[in-house]
Short mmCIF file of C-alpha atoms in Angstrom, two decimals:
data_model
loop_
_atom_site.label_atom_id
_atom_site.label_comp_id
_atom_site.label_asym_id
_atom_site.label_seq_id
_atom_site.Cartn_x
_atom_site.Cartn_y
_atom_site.Cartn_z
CA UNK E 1 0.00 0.00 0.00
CA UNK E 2 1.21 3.56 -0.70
CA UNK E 3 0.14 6.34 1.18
CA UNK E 4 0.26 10.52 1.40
CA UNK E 5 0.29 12.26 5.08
CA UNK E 6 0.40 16.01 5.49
CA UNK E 7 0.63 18.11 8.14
CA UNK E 8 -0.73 21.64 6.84
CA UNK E 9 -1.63 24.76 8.52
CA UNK E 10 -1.87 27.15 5.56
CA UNK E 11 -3.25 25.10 2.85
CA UNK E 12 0.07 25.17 0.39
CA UNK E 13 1.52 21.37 1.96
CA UNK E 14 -2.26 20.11 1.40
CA UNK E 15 -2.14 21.22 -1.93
CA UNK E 16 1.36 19.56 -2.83
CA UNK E 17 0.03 16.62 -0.68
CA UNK E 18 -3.08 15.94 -3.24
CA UNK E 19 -0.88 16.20 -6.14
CA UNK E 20 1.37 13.48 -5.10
CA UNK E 21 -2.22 11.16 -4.22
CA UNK E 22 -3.42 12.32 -7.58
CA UNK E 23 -0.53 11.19 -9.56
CA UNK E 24 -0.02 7.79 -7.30
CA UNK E 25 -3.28 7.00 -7.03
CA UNK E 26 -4.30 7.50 -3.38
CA UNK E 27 -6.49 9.68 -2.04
CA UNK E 28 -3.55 12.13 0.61
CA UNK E 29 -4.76 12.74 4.28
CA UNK E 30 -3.62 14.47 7.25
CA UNK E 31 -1.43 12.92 9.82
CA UNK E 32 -4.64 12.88 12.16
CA UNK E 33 -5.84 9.69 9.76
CA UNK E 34 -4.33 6.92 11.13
CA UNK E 35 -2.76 4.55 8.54
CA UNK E 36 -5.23 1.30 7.78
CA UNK E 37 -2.63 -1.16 6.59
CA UNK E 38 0.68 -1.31 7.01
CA UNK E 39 2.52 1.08 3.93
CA UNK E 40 5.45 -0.23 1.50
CA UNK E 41 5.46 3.96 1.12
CA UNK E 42 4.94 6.76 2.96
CA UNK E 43 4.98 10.07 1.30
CA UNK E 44 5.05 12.22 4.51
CA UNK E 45 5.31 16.13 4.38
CA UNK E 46 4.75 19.65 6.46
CA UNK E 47 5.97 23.08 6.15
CA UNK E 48 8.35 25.14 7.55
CA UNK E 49 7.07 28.46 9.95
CA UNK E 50 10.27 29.24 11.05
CA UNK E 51 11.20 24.88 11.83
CA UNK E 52 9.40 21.84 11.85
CA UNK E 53 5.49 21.90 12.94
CA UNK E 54 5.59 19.97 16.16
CA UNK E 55 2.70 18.00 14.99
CA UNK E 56 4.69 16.61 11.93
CA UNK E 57 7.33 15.93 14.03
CA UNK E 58 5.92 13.89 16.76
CA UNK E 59 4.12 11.87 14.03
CA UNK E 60 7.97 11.36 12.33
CA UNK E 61 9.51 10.19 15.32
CA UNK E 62 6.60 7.70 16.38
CA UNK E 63 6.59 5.91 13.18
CA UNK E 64 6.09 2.17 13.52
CA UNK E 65 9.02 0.41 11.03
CA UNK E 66 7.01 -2.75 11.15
CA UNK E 67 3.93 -1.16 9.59
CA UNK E 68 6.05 1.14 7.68
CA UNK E 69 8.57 0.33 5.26
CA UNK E 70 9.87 3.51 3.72
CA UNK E 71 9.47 7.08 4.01
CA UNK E 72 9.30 9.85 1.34
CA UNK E 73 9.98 13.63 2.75
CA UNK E 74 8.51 16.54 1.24
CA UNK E 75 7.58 19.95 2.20
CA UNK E 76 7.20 23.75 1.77
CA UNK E 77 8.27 27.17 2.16
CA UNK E 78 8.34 30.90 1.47
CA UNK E 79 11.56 31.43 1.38
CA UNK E 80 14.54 29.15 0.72
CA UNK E 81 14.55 27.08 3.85
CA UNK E 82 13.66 23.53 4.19
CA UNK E 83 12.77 21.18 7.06
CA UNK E 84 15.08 18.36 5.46
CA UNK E 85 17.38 17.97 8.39
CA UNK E 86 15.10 18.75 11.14
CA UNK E 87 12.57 15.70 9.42
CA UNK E 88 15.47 13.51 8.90
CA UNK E 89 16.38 13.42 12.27
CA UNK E 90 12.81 13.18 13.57
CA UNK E 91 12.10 9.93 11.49
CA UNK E 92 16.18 8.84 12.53
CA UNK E 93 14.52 8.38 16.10
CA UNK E 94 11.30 6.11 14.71
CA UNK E 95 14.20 3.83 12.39
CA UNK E 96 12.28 4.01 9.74
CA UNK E 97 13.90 3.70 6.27
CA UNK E 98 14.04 7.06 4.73
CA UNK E 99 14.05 6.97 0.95
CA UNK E 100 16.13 8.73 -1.12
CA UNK E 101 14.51 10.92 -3.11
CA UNK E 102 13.17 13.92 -1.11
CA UNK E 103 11.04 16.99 -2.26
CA UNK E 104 10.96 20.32 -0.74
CA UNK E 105 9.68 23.26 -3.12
CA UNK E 106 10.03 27.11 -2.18
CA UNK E 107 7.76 30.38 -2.94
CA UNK E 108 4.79 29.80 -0.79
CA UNK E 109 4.10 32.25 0.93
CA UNK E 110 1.75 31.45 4.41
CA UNK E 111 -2.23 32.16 3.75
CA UNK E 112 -1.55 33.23 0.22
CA UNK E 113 -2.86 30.02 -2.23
CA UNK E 114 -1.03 30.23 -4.97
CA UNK E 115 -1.27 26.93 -7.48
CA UNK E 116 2.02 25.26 -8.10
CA UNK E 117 3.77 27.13 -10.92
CA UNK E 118 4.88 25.02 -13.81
CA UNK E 119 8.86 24.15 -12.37
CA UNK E 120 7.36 23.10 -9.03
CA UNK E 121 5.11 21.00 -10.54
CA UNK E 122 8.09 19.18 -13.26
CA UNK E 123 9.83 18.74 -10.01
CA UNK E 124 7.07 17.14 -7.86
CA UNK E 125 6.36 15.07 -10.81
CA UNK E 126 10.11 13.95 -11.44
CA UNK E 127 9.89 13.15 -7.74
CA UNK E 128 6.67 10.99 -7.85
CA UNK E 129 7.95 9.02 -10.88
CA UNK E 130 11.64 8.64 -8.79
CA UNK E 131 10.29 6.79 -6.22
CA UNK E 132 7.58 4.96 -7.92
#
């Protein structure tokens, strides 16, 4: 099973989040859904407001390996920071695998939904077909 979780306070992760459901197949949720099955994927993302939501980051670091085999990061921002390392080290403490491939895409700004310009959305689809 495959499987989008988001944790999004403005809107712009939710939006990236359905994208990547849309073009695997599955319908993306919030972290607050609970997983039903155990996932052979997990495309997990959040935003950064200055660092990690602590939400997204209590989910990361409580990950079950055994009903989760691999991890896909992916996020926003407005500016050029990224919640890469913070996230890494949050899912480091669960043991989870991490997968390689990672997304994080820049120029949202908070409350201001914007669609996905054309680049970000090459990139989130280069991504999706990456770790396919």
């Amino acid at each position: 099973m495959i499987a989008v979780r988001y944790s999004s306070k403005s809107g712009n992760t939710e939006k990236v989040a359905n994208l990547i459901g849309e073009k695997l197949g599955v319908k993306a949720a919030s972290i607050e859904e609970p997983l039903p099955d155990k996932a052979d994927k997990l495309y997990l993302g959040g935003a950064v407001h200055g660092k990690m939501y602590a939400d997204l980051r209590k989910y990361a670091e409580k990950i079950d390996p055994s009903q989760v085999d691999e991890v896909f990061m992916f996020g926003t921002s407005g500016g050029a920071f990224s919640i890469k390392t913070e996230f890494t080290k949050a899912l480091d403490k669960s043991g989870v695998k991490i997968g390689d491939e990672s997304l994080f895409l820049h120029g949202f700004a908070p409350k201001i939904k914007a669609d996905l310009n054309d680049k970000q959305v090459e990139e989130l689809t280069a991504f999706v077909d990456a770790t396919k």
